[in-house]
PDB file of C-alpha atoms and ligand atoms in Angstrom:
ATOM      1  CA  MET S   1      -8.133 -43.483   1.818  1.00  0.00           C
ATOM      2  CA  LYS S   2     -11.523 -42.440   3.138  1.00  0.00           C
ATOM      3  CA  TYR S   3     -13.781 -40.377   0.878  1.00  0.00           C
ATOM      4  CA  LYS S   4     -16.687 -38.238   2.019  1.00  0.00           C
ATOM      5  CA  ILE S   5     -19.356 -36.277   0.185  1.00  0.00           C
ATOM      6  CA  VAL S   6     -20.830 -33.236   1.898  1.00  0.00           C
ATOM      7  CA  SER S   7     -23.822 -31.395   0.470  1.00  0.00           C
ATOM      8  CA  ASP S   8     -25.829 -28.488   1.745  1.00  0.00           C
ATOM      9  CA  SER S   9     -29.463 -29.323   2.443  1.00  0.00           C
ATOM     10  CA  SER S  10     -30.731 -27.836  -0.831  1.00  0.00           C
ATOM     11  CA  SER S  11     -29.935 -31.175  -2.523  1.00  0.00           C
ATOM     12  CA  ASN S  12     -32.847 -32.616  -0.511  1.00  0.00           C
ATOM     13  CA  LEU S  13     -30.754 -35.708   0.216  1.00  0.00           C
ATOM     14  CA  PHE S  14     -29.944 -36.625   3.808  1.00  0.00           C
ATOM     15  CA  ILE S  15     -29.026 -40.289   3.629  1.00  0.00           C
ATOM     16  CA  ARG S  16     -26.720 -41.974   1.108  1.00  0.00           C
ATOM     17  CA  ASP S  17     -25.413 -45.495   1.476  1.00  0.00           C
ATOM     18  CA  LYS S  18     -22.538 -45.826  -1.009  1.00  0.00           C
ATOM     19  CA  VAL S  19     -20.028 -43.277   0.293  1.00  0.00           C
ATOM     20  CA  LEU S  20     -19.634 -41.557   3.672  1.00  0.00           C
ATOM     21  CA  TYR S  21     -22.049 -38.628   3.500  1.00  0.00           C
ATOM     22  CA  ALA S  22     -23.128 -35.582   5.494  1.00  0.00           C
ATOM     23  CA  THR S  23     -25.260 -32.508   4.938  1.00  0.00           C
ATOM     24  CA  THR S  24     -24.981 -28.951   6.208  1.00  0.00           C
ATOM     25  CA  PRO S  25     -28.286 -27.250   6.983  1.00  0.00           C
ATOM     26  CA  LEU S  26     -29.676 -24.049   5.525  1.00  0.00           C
ATOM     27  CA  LYS S  27     -32.104 -22.312   7.860  1.00  0.00           C
ATOM     28  CA  ILE S  28     -35.493 -20.703   7.376  1.00  0.00           C
ATOM     29  CA  ILE S  29     -36.009 -17.913   9.884  1.00  0.00           C
ATOM     30  CA  SER S  30     -39.341 -16.353  10.753  1.00  0.00           C
ATOM     31  CA  SER S  31     -40.148 -13.797  13.448  1.00  0.00           C
ATOM     32  CA  GLU S  32     -41.230 -16.728  15.591  1.00  0.00           C
ATOM     33  CA  LYS S  33     -38.917 -19.602  14.871  1.00  0.00           C
ATOM     34  CA  GLU S  34     -35.810 -20.879  13.145  1.00  0.00           C
ATOM     35  CA  TYR S  35     -36.242 -24.035  11.067  1.00  0.00           C
ATOM     36  CA  VAL S  36     -33.084 -26.070  10.560  1.00  0.00           C
ATOM     37  CA  ASP S  37     -33.174 -27.933   7.258  1.00  0.00           C
ATOM     38  CA  ASP S  38     -32.220 -31.420   8.360  1.00  0.00           C
ATOM     39  CA  ALA S  39     -33.754 -34.888   8.190  1.00  0.00           C
ATOM     40  CA  ALA S  40     -35.619 -34.370  11.469  1.00  0.00           C
ATOM     41  CA  LEU S  41     -37.579 -31.302  10.358  1.00  0.00           C
ATOM     42  CA  ASN S  42     -41.315 -31.574   9.719  1.00  0.00           C
ATOM     43  CA  VAL S  43     -41.493 -29.759   6.364  1.00  0.00           C
ATOM     44  CA  ARG S  44     -45.303 -29.881   6.193  1.00  0.00           C
ATOM     45  CA  GLY S  45     -45.453 -28.240   9.622  1.00  0.00           C
ATOM     46  CA  MET S  46     -43.058 -25.494   8.548  1.00  0.00           C
ATOM     47  CA  VAL S  47     -44.948 -24.718   5.331  1.00  0.00           C
ATOM     48  CA  ASP S  48     -48.223 -24.549   7.295  1.00  0.00           C
ATOM     49  CA  ASP S  49     -46.745 -22.340  10.056  1.00  0.00           C
ATOM     50  CA  LEU S  50     -45.377 -19.892   7.501  1.00  0.00           C
ATOM     51  CA  LYS S  51     -48.823 -19.320   5.984  1.00  0.00           C
ATOM     52  CA  THR S  52     -49.839 -17.241   8.987  1.00  0.00           C
ATOM     53  CA  VAL S  53     -46.558 -15.879  10.296  1.00  0.00           C
ATOM     54  CA  LYS S  54     -46.096 -12.085  10.357  1.00  0.00           C
ATOM     55  CA  GLY S  55     -43.171 -10.297   8.720  1.00  0.00           C
ATOM     56  CA  VAL S  56     -40.680 -11.378   6.092  1.00  0.00           C
ATOM     57  CA  VAL S  57     -39.216 -14.843   6.378  1.00  0.00           C
ATOM     58  CA  ARG S  58     -35.491 -15.072   5.605  1.00  0.00           C
ATOM     59  CA  THR S  59     -33.058 -17.870   4.949  1.00  0.00           C
ATOM     60  CA  SER S  60     -29.427 -18.335   5.840  1.00  0.00           C
ATOM     61  CA  CYS S  61     -26.713 -20.626   4.603  1.00  0.00           C
ATOM     62  CA  PRO S  62     -24.729 -23.089   6.728  1.00  0.00           C
ATOM     63  CA  ASN S  63     -21.845 -21.334   8.494  1.00  0.00           C
ATOM     64  CA  THR S  64     -18.153 -22.179   8.264  1.00  0.00           C
ATOM     65  CA  GLY S  65     -18.248 -24.152  11.512  1.00  0.00           C
ATOM     66  CA  GLU S  66     -21.016 -26.377  10.207  1.00  0.00           C
ATOM     67  CA  TRP S  67     -19.033 -27.121   7.042  1.00  0.00           C
ATOM     68  CA  ILE S  68     -15.902 -27.857   9.074  1.00  0.00           C
ATOM     69  CA  GLU S  69     -17.813 -30.272  11.289  1.00  0.00           C
ATOM     70  CA  ALA S  70     -19.218 -32.009   8.213  1.00  0.00           C
ATOM     71  CA  PHE S  71     -15.751 -32.416   6.648  1.00  0.00           C
ATOM     72  CA  GLU S  72     -14.527 -34.469   9.609  1.00  0.00           C
ATOM     73  CA  GLY S  73     -13.670 -38.149   9.405  1.00  0.00           C
ATOM     74  CA  ALA S  74     -12.250 -38.374   5.870  1.00  0.00           C
ATOM     75  CA  ASP S  75      -9.035 -37.976   3.875  1.00  0.00           C
ATOM     76  CA  TYR S  76     -10.729 -36.759   0.713  1.00  0.00           C
ATOM     77  CA  VAL S  77     -13.820 -34.564   0.754  1.00  0.00           C
ATOM     78  CA  PHE S  78     -16.091 -33.417  -2.055  1.00  0.00           C
ATOM     79  CA  ALA S  79     -18.410 -30.634  -0.928  1.00  0.00           C
ATOM     80  CA  ILE S  80     -21.262 -29.439  -3.103  1.00  0.00           C
ATOM     81  CA  THR S  81     -23.315 -26.283  -2.725  1.00  0.00           C
ATOM     82  CA  ILE S  82     -26.329 -24.476  -4.102  1.00  0.00           C
ATOM     83  CA  THR S  83     -25.415 -21.850  -6.745  1.00  0.00           C
ATOM     84  CA  SER S  84     -23.049 -19.162  -5.456  1.00  0.00           C
ATOM     85  CA  ASN S  85     -25.036 -16.601  -7.417  1.00  0.00           C
ATOM     86  CA  LEU S  86     -28.018 -16.935  -5.065  1.00  0.00           C
ATOM     87  CA  SER S  87     -26.493 -17.988  -1.736  1.00  0.00           C
ATOM     88  CA  GLY S  88     -23.450 -17.629   0.496  1.00  0.00           C
ATOM     89  CA  CYS S  89     -23.157 -21.440   0.839  1.00  0.00           C
ATOM     90  CA  TYR S  90     -20.257 -21.757  -1.577  1.00  0.00           C
ATOM     91  CA  ASN S  91     -18.273 -18.941   0.055  1.00  0.00           C
ATOM     92  CA  ALA S  92     -18.786 -20.431   3.500  1.00  0.00           C
ATOM     93  CA  ALA S  93     -17.692 -23.852   2.252  1.00  0.00           C
ATOM     94  CA  MET S  94     -14.554 -22.351   0.635  1.00  0.00           C
ATOM     95  CA  LEU S  95     -13.647 -20.515   3.868  1.00  0.00           C
ATOM     96  CA  ALA S  96     -14.223 -23.721   5.791  1.00  0.00           C
ATOM     97  CA  LYS S  97     -11.944 -25.577   3.389  1.00  0.00           C
ATOM     98  CA  GLU S  98      -9.114 -23.053   3.928  1.00  0.00           C
ATOM     99  CA  GLN S  99      -9.436 -23.315   7.691  1.00  0.00           C
ATOM    100  CA  TYR S 100      -9.756 -27.084   7.682  1.00  0.00           C
ATOM    101  CA  ILE S 101      -6.707 -27.798   5.563  1.00  0.00           C
ATOM    102  CA  GLN S 102      -4.612 -25.466   7.706  1.00  0.00           C
ATOM    103  CA  GLU S 103      -5.300 -27.754  10.614  1.00  0.00           C
ATOM    104  CA  HIS S 104      -5.316 -30.962   8.539  1.00  0.00           C
ATOM    105  CA  PRO S 105      -2.770 -30.398   5.742  1.00  0.00           C
ATOM    106  CA  GLU S 106      -3.032 -34.046   4.652  1.00  0.00           C
ATOM    107  CA  VAL S 107      -6.744 -33.739   3.800  1.00  0.00           C
ATOM    108  CA  LYS S 108      -7.878 -32.811   0.297  1.00  0.00           C
ATOM    109  CA  ILE S 109     -11.132 -30.921  -0.233  1.00  0.00           C
ATOM    110  CA  HIS S 110     -12.788 -29.987  -3.510  1.00  0.00           C
ATOM    111  CA  VAL S 111     -15.777 -27.638  -3.307  1.00  0.00           C
ATOM    112  CA  ILE S 112     -18.232 -27.783  -6.206  1.00  0.00           C
ATOM    113  CA  ASP S 113     -20.406 -24.775  -6.964  1.00  0.00           C
ATOM    114  CA  SER S 114     -23.399 -26.565  -8.509  1.00  0.00           C
ATOM    115  CA  TYR S 115     -24.655 -23.363 -10.166  1.00  0.00           C
ATOM    116  CA  SER S 116     -27.973 -25.019  -9.434  1.00  0.00           C
ATOM    117  CA  THR S 117     -29.816 -26.794  -6.650  1.00  0.00           C
ATOM    118  CA  GLY S 118     -32.122 -29.740  -5.894  1.00  0.00           C
ATOM    119  CA  GLY S 119     -32.224 -32.556  -8.422  1.00  0.00           C
ATOM    120  CA  GLU S 120     -29.286 -31.260 -10.431  1.00  0.00           C
ATOM    121  CA  MET S 121     -27.139 -31.416  -7.284  1.00  0.00           C
ATOM    122  CA  GLN S 122     -28.369 -34.964  -6.767  1.00  0.00           C
ATOM    123  CA  LEU S 123     -27.065 -35.923 -10.206  1.00  0.00           C
ATOM    124  CA  MET S 124     -23.627 -34.547  -9.283  1.00  0.00           C
ATOM    125  CA  ILE S 125     -23.672 -36.388  -5.960  1.00  0.00           C
ATOM    126  CA  GLU S 126     -24.500 -39.650  -7.763  1.00  0.00           C
ATOM    127  CA  LYS S 127     -21.678 -39.014 -10.243  1.00  0.00           C
ATOM    128  CA  LEU S 128     -19.259 -38.493  -7.341  1.00  0.00           C
ATOM    129  CA  GLU S 129     -20.409 -41.757  -5.753  1.00  0.00           C
ATOM    130  CA  GLU S 130     -19.866 -43.602  -9.010  1.00  0.00           C
ATOM    131  CA  LEU S 131     -16.365 -42.195  -9.545  1.00  0.00           C
ATOM    132  CA  ILE S 132     -15.355 -42.823  -5.931  1.00  0.00           C
ATOM    133  CA  GLU S 133     -16.579 -46.430  -6.155  1.00  0.00           C
ATOM    134  CA  GLU S 134     -14.567 -46.883  -9.345  1.00  0.00           C
ATOM    135  CA  GLY S 135     -11.519 -45.997  -7.258  1.00  0.00           C
ATOM    136  CA  LYS S 136     -10.416 -43.044  -9.372  1.00  0.00           C
ATOM    137  CA  PRO S 137      -7.839 -40.603  -7.964  1.00  0.00           C
ATOM    138  CA  PHE S 138      -9.067 -37.450  -6.212  1.00  0.00           C
ATOM    139  CA  GLU S 139      -7.989 -34.960  -8.908  1.00  0.00           C
ATOM    140  CA  GLU S 140      -9.523 -37.053 -11.669  1.00  0.00           C
ATOM    141  CA  ILE S 141     -12.853 -37.273  -9.842  1.00  0.00           C
ATOM    142  CA  ALA S 142     -12.812 -33.495  -9.358  1.00  0.00           C
ATOM    143  CA  ALA S 143     -12.182 -32.899 -13.065  1.00  0.00           C
ATOM    144  CA  GLU S 144     -14.784 -35.441 -14.179  1.00  0.00           C
ATOM    145  CA  VAL S 145     -17.539 -34.119 -11.967  1.00  0.00           C
ATOM    146  CA  GLU S 146     -16.842 -30.555 -13.161  1.00  0.00           C
ATOM    147  CA  ALA S 147     -17.141 -31.790 -16.768  1.00  0.00           C
ATOM    148  CA  TYR S 148     -20.337 -33.712 -15.953  1.00  0.00           C
ATOM    149  CA  LYS S 149     -21.803 -30.488 -14.503  1.00  0.00           C
ATOM    150  CA  ASP S 150     -21.762 -29.075 -18.034  1.00  0.00           C
ATOM    151  CA  THR S 151     -24.164 -31.791 -19.195  1.00  0.00           C
ATOM    152  CA  THR S 152     -26.710 -31.610 -16.389  1.00  0.00           C
ATOM    153  CA  HIS S 153     -29.627 -29.186 -16.398  1.00  0.00           C
ATOM    154  CA  LEU S 154     -32.290 -27.842 -14.095  1.00  0.00           C
ATOM    155  CA  ILE S 155     -35.853 -26.943 -14.973  1.00  0.00           C
ATOM    156  CA  PHE S 156     -38.492 -25.723 -12.558  1.00  0.00           C
ATOM    157  CA  SER S 157     -42.193 -24.940 -12.481  1.00  0.00           C
ATOM    158  CA  LEU S 158     -43.372 -22.534  -9.807  1.00  0.00           C
ATOM    159  CA  GLN S 159     -46.903 -21.485  -8.879  1.00  0.00           C
ATOM    160  CA  SER S 160     -45.696 -18.717  -6.589  1.00  0.00           C
ATOM    161  CA  LEU S 161     -42.441 -16.777  -6.491  1.00  0.00           C
ATOM    162  CA  THR S 162     -43.386 -14.691  -3.487  1.00  0.00           C
ATOM    163  CA  ASN S 163     -40.642 -15.943  -1.177  1.00  0.00           C
ATOM    164  CA  LEU S 164     -38.020 -15.669  -3.920  1.00  0.00           C
ATOM    165  CA  ALA S 165     -39.044 -12.054  -4.615  1.00  0.00           C
ATOM    166  CA  ARG S 166     -39.224 -11.101  -0.918  1.00  0.00           C
ATOM    167  CA  ASN S 167     -35.674 -12.334  -0.507  1.00  0.00           C
ATOM    168  CA  GLY S 168     -34.380 -10.581  -3.606  1.00  0.00           C
ATOM    169  CA  ARG S 169     -33.708 -13.790  -5.563  1.00  0.00           C
ATOM    170  CA  VAL S 170     -36.004 -12.916  -8.449  1.00  0.00           C
ATOM    171  CA  ASN S 171     -37.360  -9.800 -10.086  1.00  0.00           C
ATOM    172  CA  SER S 172     -40.626  -8.768  -8.407  1.00  0.00           C
ATOM    173  CA  ALA S 173     -42.299  -8.160 -11.801  1.00  0.00           C
ATOM    174  CA  VAL S 174     -41.808 -11.845 -12.639  1.00  0.00           C
ATOM    175  CA  ALA S 175     -43.155 -12.803  -9.225  1.00  0.00           C
ATOM    176  CA  ALA S 176     -46.253 -10.674  -9.848  1.00  0.00           C
ATOM    177  CA  ILE S 177     -47.045 -12.636 -13.028  1.00  0.00           C
ATOM    178  CA  ALA S 178     -46.874 -15.898 -11.099  1.00  0.00           C
ATOM    179  CA  GLY S 179     -49.284 -14.437  -8.554  1.00  0.00           C
ATOM    180  CA  VAL S 180     -52.152 -14.746 -11.030  1.00  0.00           C
ATOM    181  CA  LEU S 181     -54.268 -17.809 -10.313  1.00  0.00           C
ATOM    182  CA  GLY S 182     -53.417 -20.776 -12.512  1.00  0.00           C
ATOM    183  CA  ILE S 183     -50.236 -19.236 -13.932  1.00  0.00           C
ATOM    184  CA  ARG S 184     -46.964 -21.105 -13.586  1.00  0.00           C
ATOM    185  CA  ILE S 185     -43.467 -19.879 -14.342  1.00  0.00           C
ATOM    186  CA  VAL S 186     -41.378 -22.530 -16.044  1.00  0.00           C
ATOM    187  CA  GLY S 187     -37.680 -21.782 -16.205  1.00  0.00           C
ATOM    188  CA  ALA S 188     -34.099 -22.895 -15.891  1.00  0.00           C
ATOM    189  CA  ALA S 189     -30.954 -22.271 -13.858  1.00  0.00           C
ATOM    190  CA  THR S 190     -28.928 -20.245 -16.342  1.00  0.00           C
ATOM    191  CA  GLU S 191     -25.398 -19.342 -15.214  1.00  0.00           C
ATOM    192  CA  GLY S 192     -26.524 -20.071 -11.686  1.00  0.00           C
ATOM    193  CA  VAL S 193     -29.501 -17.755 -11.513  1.00  0.00           C
ATOM    194  CA  LEU S 194     -33.206 -18.251 -11.856  1.00  0.00           C
ATOM    195  CA  ASP S 195     -34.157 -17.767 -15.492  1.00  0.00           C
ATOM    196  CA  PRO S 196     -37.934 -17.502 -16.018  1.00  0.00           C
ATOM    197  CA  LYS S 197     -38.454 -18.777 -19.565  1.00  0.00           C
ATOM    198  CA  HIS S 198     -42.181 -19.382 -19.930  1.00  0.00           C
ATOM    199  CA  LYS S 199     -45.422 -18.170 -18.420  1.00  0.00           C
ATOM    200  CA  VAL S 200     -48.046 -20.890 -18.834  1.00  0.00           C
ATOM    201  CA  ARG S 201     -51.618 -21.444 -17.740  1.00  0.00           C
ATOM    202  CA  GLY S 202     -52.436 -24.625 -15.858  1.00  0.00           C
ATOM    203  CA  GLU S 203     -50.502 -27.613 -14.599  1.00  0.00           C
ATOM    204  CA  LYS S 204     -50.974 -29.697 -17.755  1.00  0.00           C
ATOM    205  CA  LYS S 205     -49.391 -26.999 -19.910  1.00  0.00           C
ATOM    206  CA  ALA S 206     -46.578 -26.568 -17.371  1.00  0.00           C
ATOM    207  CA  LEU S 207     -45.694 -30.269 -17.544  1.00  0.00           C
ATOM    208  CA  ALA S 208     -45.789 -30.269 -21.350  1.00  0.00           C
ATOM    209  CA  THR S 209     -43.526 -27.190 -21.400  1.00  0.00           C
ATOM    210  CA  ILE S 210     -41.082 -28.800 -18.976  1.00  0.00           C
ATOM    211  CA  TYR S 211     -40.805 -31.913 -21.101  1.00  0.00           C
ATOM    212  CA  SER S 212     -40.415 -30.031 -24.376  1.00  0.00           C
ATOM    213  CA  ASP S 213     -37.647 -27.840 -22.847  1.00  0.00           C
ATOM    214  CA  MET S 214     -35.923 -30.972 -21.564  1.00  0.00           C
ATOM    215  CA  LYS S 215     -35.877 -32.430 -25.069  1.00  0.00           C
ATOM    216  CA  GLU S 216     -34.690 -29.122 -26.530  1.00  0.00           C
ATOM    217  CA  ASN S 217     -31.775 -29.272 -24.094  1.00  0.00           C
ATOM    218  CA  GLY S 218     -30.829 -32.715 -25.338  1.00  0.00           C
ATOM    219  CA  TYR S 219     -32.674 -34.990 -22.925  1.00  0.00           C
ATOM    220  CA  ASN S 220     -32.452 -38.406 -24.536  1.00  0.00           C
ATOM    221  CA  GLY S 221     -33.358 -41.050 -21.977  1.00  0.00           C
ATOM    222  CA  GLY S 222     -30.768 -40.201 -19.290  1.00  0.00           C
ATOM    223  CA  LYS S 223     -31.344 -39.672 -15.584  1.00  0.00           C
ATOM    224  CA  VAL S 224     -34.155 -37.462 -14.275  1.00  0.00           C
ATOM    225  CA  ARG S 225     -34.394 -36.379 -10.622  1.00  0.00           C
ATOM    226  CA  ILE S 226     -37.738 -34.781  -9.812  1.00  0.00           C
ATOM    227  CA  ASN S 227     -38.112 -32.780  -6.591  1.00  0.00           C
ATOM    228  CA  HIS S 228     -41.587 -31.640  -5.668  1.00  0.00           C
ATOM    229  CA  CYS S 229     -43.093 -29.467  -2.985  1.00  0.00           C
ATOM    230  CA  PHE S 230     -46.258 -31.373  -2.047  1.00  0.00           C
ATOM    231  CA  ASN S 231     -47.005 -32.124  -5.677  1.00  0.00           C
ATOM    232  CA  ILE S 232     -46.367 -35.843  -6.067  1.00  0.00           C
ATOM    233  CA  GLU S 233     -49.233 -36.050  -8.615  1.00  0.00           C
ATOM    234  CA  SER S 234     -47.439 -33.833 -11.136  1.00  0.00           C
ATOM    235  CA  ALA S 235     -44.114 -35.525 -10.438  1.00  0.00           C
ATOM    236  CA  GLU S 236     -45.717 -38.880 -11.331  1.00  0.00           C
ATOM    237  CA  ILE S 237     -47.345 -37.495 -14.492  1.00  0.00           C
ATOM    238  CA  LEU S 238     -44.008 -36.108 -15.657  1.00  0.00           C
ATOM    239  CA  LYS S 239     -42.309 -39.412 -14.878  1.00  0.00           C
ATOM    240  CA  GLU S 240     -44.901 -41.296 -16.987  1.00  0.00           C
ATOM    241  CA  LYS S 241     -44.496 -38.786 -19.814  1.00  0.00           C
ATOM    242  CA  VAL S 242     -40.742 -39.412 -19.916  1.00  0.00           C
ATOM    243  CA  LEU S 243     -41.163 -43.179 -19.559  1.00  0.00           C
ATOM    244  CA  SER S 244     -43.594 -43.348 -22.484  1.00  0.00           C
ATOM    245  CA  ASP S 245     -40.769 -42.137 -24.762  1.00  0.00           C
ATOM    246  CA  PHE S 246     -37.879 -43.737 -22.853  1.00  0.00           C
ATOM    247  CA  PRO S 247     -39.179 -46.853 -21.049  1.00  0.00           C
ATOM    248  CA  THR S 248     -35.867 -47.635 -19.331  1.00  0.00           C
ATOM    249  CA  ALA S 249     -35.060 -44.089 -18.166  1.00  0.00           C
ATOM    250  CA  ASP S 250     -33.706 -43.836 -14.610  1.00  0.00           C
ATOM    251  CA  ILE S 251     -36.147 -41.462 -12.876  1.00  0.00           C
ATOM    252  CA  GLU S 252     -36.475 -40.685  -9.171  1.00  0.00           C
ATOM    253  CA  ILE S 253     -39.039 -38.589  -7.357  1.00  0.00           C
ATOM    254  CA  ILE S 254     -37.963 -36.956  -4.093  1.00  0.00           C
ATOM    255  CA  PRO S 255     -39.833 -34.449  -1.902  1.00  0.00           C
ATOM    256  CA  CYS S 256     -38.285 -31.029  -1.338  1.00  0.00           C
ATOM    257  CA  SER S 257     -36.863 -30.474   2.092  1.00  0.00           C
ATOM    258  CA  ALA S 258     -37.160 -27.124   3.895  1.00  0.00           C
ATOM    259  CA  LEU S 259     -35.027 -24.738   1.816  1.00  0.00           C
ATOM    260  CA  CYS S 260     -36.395 -25.893  -1.533  1.00  0.00           C
ATOM    261  CA  SER S 261     -39.947 -26.061  -0.155  1.00  0.00           C
ATOM    262  CA  PHE S 262     -39.674 -22.515   1.149  1.00  0.00           C
ATOM    263  CA  TYR S 263     -38.504 -21.089  -2.180  1.00  0.00           C
ATOM    264  CA  ALA S 264     -40.292 -23.412  -4.646  1.00  0.00           C
ATOM    265  CA  GLU S 265     -43.492 -23.141  -2.545  1.00  0.00           C
ATOM    266  CA  GLU S 266     -46.431 -25.547  -2.641  1.00  0.00           C
ATOM    267  CA  GLY S 267     -46.935 -27.149  -6.019  1.00  0.00           C
ATOM    268  CA  GLY S 268     -43.378 -26.338  -7.125  1.00  0.00           C
ATOM    269  CA  LEU S 269     -41.294 -28.772  -9.148  1.00  0.00           C
ATOM    270  CA  ILE S 270     -37.487 -28.702  -9.442  1.00  0.00           C
ATOM    271  CA  ILE S 271     -36.080 -31.182 -11.920  1.00  0.00           C
ATOM    272  CA  GLY S 272     -32.498 -32.155 -12.645  1.00  0.00           C
ATOM    273  CA  TYR S 273     -31.788 -34.081 -15.832  1.00  0.00           C
ATOM    274  CA  GLU S 274     -29.001 -35.174 -18.119  1.00  0.00           C
ATOM    275  CA  GLY S 275     -28.817 -33.495 -21.504  1.00  0.00           C
ATOM    276  CA  LYS S 276     -26.468 -31.893 -23.991  1.00  0.00           C
ATOM    277  CA  ASN S 277     -23.391 -29.847 -23.131  1.00  0.00           C
ATOM    278  CA  LYS S 278     -24.238 -26.336 -21.951  1.00  0.00           C
ATOM    279  CA  HIS S 279     -21.150 -24.603 -23.300  1.00  0.00           C
TER     280      HIS S 279
HETATM  281  O1  X90 B   1     -28.261 -18.595   1.416  1.00  0.00           O
HETATM  282  C1  X90 B   1     -29.494 -18.639   1.441  1.00  0.00           C
HETATM  283  O2  X90 B   1     -30.147 -18.016   2.278  1.00  0.00           O
HETATM  284  C2  X90 B   1     -30.222 -19.483   0.422  1.00  0.00           C
HETATM  285  C3  X90 B   1     -30.804 -18.718  -0.705  1.00  0.00           C
HETATM  286  C4  X90 B   1     -31.318 -19.583  -1.821  1.00  0.00           C
HETATM  287  C5  X90 B   1     -32.139 -18.863  -2.848  1.00  0.00           C
HETATM  288  C6  X90 B   1     -32.609 -19.643  -4.027  1.00  0.00           C
HETATM  289  C7  X90 B   1     -33.255 -20.953  -3.749  1.00  0.00           C
HETATM  290  C8  X90 B   1     -33.950 -21.599  -4.928  1.00  0.00           C
HETATM  291  C9  X90 B   1     -34.674 -22.855  -4.528  1.00  0.00           C
HETATM  292  C10 X90 B   1     -36.352 -22.581  -6.452  1.00  0.00           C
HETATM  293  C11 X90 B   1     -36.543 -23.091  -7.817  1.00  0.00           C
HETATM  294  C12 X90 B   1     -35.322 -23.422  -8.605  1.00  0.00           C
HETATM  295  C13 X90 B   1     -34.485 -22.233  -9.013  1.00  0.00           C
HETATM  296  C14 X90 B   1     -33.101 -22.596  -9.466  1.00  0.00           C
HETATM  297  C15 X90 B   1     -32.200 -21.441  -9.714  1.00  0.00           C
HETATM  298  C16 X90 B   1     -30.758 -21.769  -9.714  1.00  0.00           C
HETATM  299  C17 X90 B   1     -35.534 -23.489  -5.550  1.00  0.00           C
END
């Protein structure tokens, strides 16, 4: 039986080598151009273009057809999406599943609403790979990954929330606070929405706040997946901070692709990590 993992592009992962893998692209749409969030896109170029573009820039989720295309070539599919509370990705993937299994009744598809994005989705993808490689049955993998989801967390640090506010994904009062020079909003994905927990001054304080929140949420040497929007320096500092307490911790640093870069904006960090049970 052939397994496949399909993720939308907000996981920032385009190539995986353990299990058959595909991504579906979100899009960033300006008055001048549509940017398709795939491996070929020049993210730096997009971020620079958008600095001078006129009018509001919007995003859109992958459509049903794109999900259906990505499902092809497998007997068992696990699809994973950015939180359904901020995007239509999950709904589109569910519609695609219904259509696909009508035409291919022998195929099984489980769609996972990550209630998160970025590095926390990566953790779930890695868990799926592990369970598939262990040769577990489809239903068991589905149940185990849903249980694992309860133990993974997301924390972010954002220097600007302008694009989130313009697209109605965060309260504009919170975005206004982040607009002050040097201020960062550090927060979590709580029940699948952006939860601004702290307002801090300066990058050093932001990193210290991130790490202390991680420990409060039960981080104890497990996996950490750091996504950054052109802020490799801070990603490395955070990695060293974690390693000084947990020298064997499994930590990866990955640049944000287009969707996460657009919303996290330059300097943004999105971190997925393993911790205590959320519920
Ligand atoms: O369907 C669409 O157009 C996509 C909309 C996505 C909106 C939210 C993207 C958030 C990206 C920002 C920092 C992390 C926040 C996590 C909250 C769950 C990353």
